[in-house]
mmCIF file of C-alpha atoms in Angstrom:
data_model
loop_
_atom_site.group_PDB
_atom_site.id
_atom_site.type_symbol
_atom_site.label_atom_id
_atom_site.label_comp_id
_atom_site.label_asym_id
_atom_site.label_seq_id
_atom_site.Cartn_x
_atom_site.Cartn_y
_atom_site.Cartn_z
ATOM 1 C CA UNK S 18 0.000 0.000 0.000
ATOM 2 C CA UNK S 19 1.292 3.447 -0.961
ATOM 3 C CA UNK S 20 2.350 5.755 1.900
ATOM 4 C CA UNK S 21 3.142 9.470 1.945
ATOM 5 C CA UNK S 22 4.569 11.885 4.492
ATOM 6 C CA UNK S 23 4.590 15.663 4.031
ATOM 7 C CA UNK S 24 7.129 17.733 5.914
ATOM 8 C CA UNK S 25 6.929 21.390 6.888
ATOM 9 C CA UNK S 26 10.136 23.376 7.175
ATOM 10 C CA UNK S 27 10.276 27.044 8.200
ATOM 11 C CA UNK S 28 14.081 27.369 8.096
ATOM 12 C CA UNK S 29 14.395 27.818 11.855
ATOM 13 C CA UNK S 30 13.758 24.509 13.589
ATOM 14 C CA UNK S 31 13.902 20.942 12.342
ATOM 15 C CA UNK S 32 11.287 19.918 9.757
ATOM 16 C CA UNK S 33 8.047 18.607 11.225
ATOM 17 C CA UNK S 34 5.460 16.116 9.970
ATOM 18 C CA UNK S 35 2.645 18.135 8.379
ATOM 19 C CA UNK S 36 0.615 15.241 6.948
ATOM 20 C CA UNK S 37 0.869 11.490 6.604
ATOM 21 C CA UNK S 38 -1.256 8.665 5.370
ATOM 22 C CA UNK S 39 -1.572 5.522 3.324
ATOM 23 C CA UNK S 40 -3.769 4.397 0.460
ATOM 24 C CA UNK S 41 -6.267 7.051 -0.616
ATOM 25 C CA UNK S 42 -4.913 9.596 1.880
ATOM 26 C CA UNK S 43 -1.370 9.127 0.533
ATOM 27 C CA UNK S 44 -2.645 9.705 -3.002
ATOM 28 C CA UNK S 45 -4.450 12.857 -1.868
ATOM 29 C CA UNK S 46 -1.347 14.191 -0.088
ATOM 30 C CA UNK S 47 0.622 13.752 -3.300
ATOM 31 C CA UNK S 48 -2.121 15.382 -5.416
ATOM 32 C CA UNK S 49 -2.195 18.452 -3.155
ATOM 33 C CA UNK S 50 1.603 18.663 -3.270
ATOM 34 C CA UNK S 51 1.553 18.602 -7.080
ATOM 35 C CA UNK S 52 -1.200 21.243 -7.170
ATOM 36 C CA UNK S 53 1.061 23.540 -5.105
ATOM 37 C CA UNK S 54 4.256 22.747 -7.016
ATOM 38 C CA UNK S 55 5.792 20.962 -4.053
ATOM 39 C CA UNK S 56 8.522 18.550 -5.059
ATOM 40 C CA UNK S 57 7.803 14.880 -4.441
ATOM 41 C CA UNK S 58 10.636 12.580 -3.433
ATOM 42 C CA UNK S 59 10.266 8.814 -3.465
ATOM 43 C CA UNK S 60 12.114 6.964 -0.737
ATOM 44 C CA UNK S 61 10.175 4.040 0.736
ATOM 45 C CA UNK S 62 12.701 3.603 3.552
ATOM 46 C CA UNK S 63 12.505 7.262 4.588
ATOM 47 C CA UNK S 64 8.699 7.264 4.393
ATOM 48 C CA UNK S 65 8.585 4.204 6.642
ATOM 49 C CA UNK S 66 10.710 5.967 9.260
ATOM 50 C CA UNK S 67 8.861 9.278 8.997
ATOM 51 C CA UNK S 68 5.429 7.647 9.122
ATOM 52 C CA UNK S 69 6.122 6.476 12.687
ATOM 53 C CA UNK S 70 6.212 10.126 13.823
ATOM 54 C CA UNK S 71 3.158 12.016 15.048
ATOM 55 C CA UNK S 72 1.715 15.028 13.232
ATOM 56 C CA UNK S 73 3.631 18.141 14.253
ATOM 57 C CA UNK S 74 6.578 16.117 15.558
ATOM 58 C CA UNK S 75 10.084 17.159 14.532
ATOM 59 C CA UNK S 76 12.098 14.675 12.522
ATOM 60 C CA UNK S 77 14.715 12.866 14.612
ATOM 61 C CA UNK S 78 18.319 14.004 14.476
ATOM 62 C CA UNK S 79 19.282 10.720 12.800
ATOM 63 C CA UNK S 80 17.309 11.813 9.711
ATOM 64 C CA UNK S 81 18.631 15.403 9.498
ATOM 65 C CA UNK S 82 21.214 14.655 6.812
ATOM 66 C CA UNK S 83 18.854 12.646 4.587
ATOM 67 C CA UNK S 84 16.110 15.280 4.780
ATOM 68 C CA UNK S 85 18.577 18.172 4.392
ATOM 69 C CA UNK S 86 19.887 16.637 1.166
ATOM 70 C CA UNK S 87 16.343 16.369 -0.202
ATOM 71 C CA UNK S 88 15.534 19.966 0.764
ATOM 72 C CA UNK S 89 18.772 21.216 -0.794
ATOM 73 C CA UNK S 90 18.075 19.253 -3.974
ATOM 74 C CA UNK S 91 14.534 20.674 -4.185
ATOM 75 C CA UNK S 92 15.809 24.233 -3.750
ATOM 76 C CA UNK S 93 18.482 23.694 -6.376
ATOM 77 C CA UNK S 94 15.914 22.466 -8.895
ATOM 78 C CA UNK S 95 13.494 25.283 -8.073
ATOM 79 C CA UNK S 96 16.192 27.934 -8.463
ATOM 80 C CA UNK S 97 17.295 26.571 -11.844
ATOM 81 C CA UNK S 98 13.869 25.719 -13.238
ATOM 82 C CA UNK S 99 12.372 28.233 -15.694
ATOM 83 C CA UNK S 100 9.791 30.379 -13.905
ATOM 84 C CA UNK S 101 6.334 30.667 -15.421
ATOM 85 C CA UNK S 102 5.434 34.205 -16.603
#
């Protein structure tokens, strides 16, 4: 069954779990992300770890590097992607 976890990051504290779900809810989380031009990253192992957290909970320190790399990659793509007029 498909799972999804959405993270919120305000550039001050560690990212927190903003939404999570499986099945239909996972599909809906991904649809909303696409509608708002939020990058999707597929990592079943990371989703499994993040899905054990509660909503609003900060990611554990052990996942900082993995999540930081994804955030940096997303920013790099966004800054080099042609902007719509």
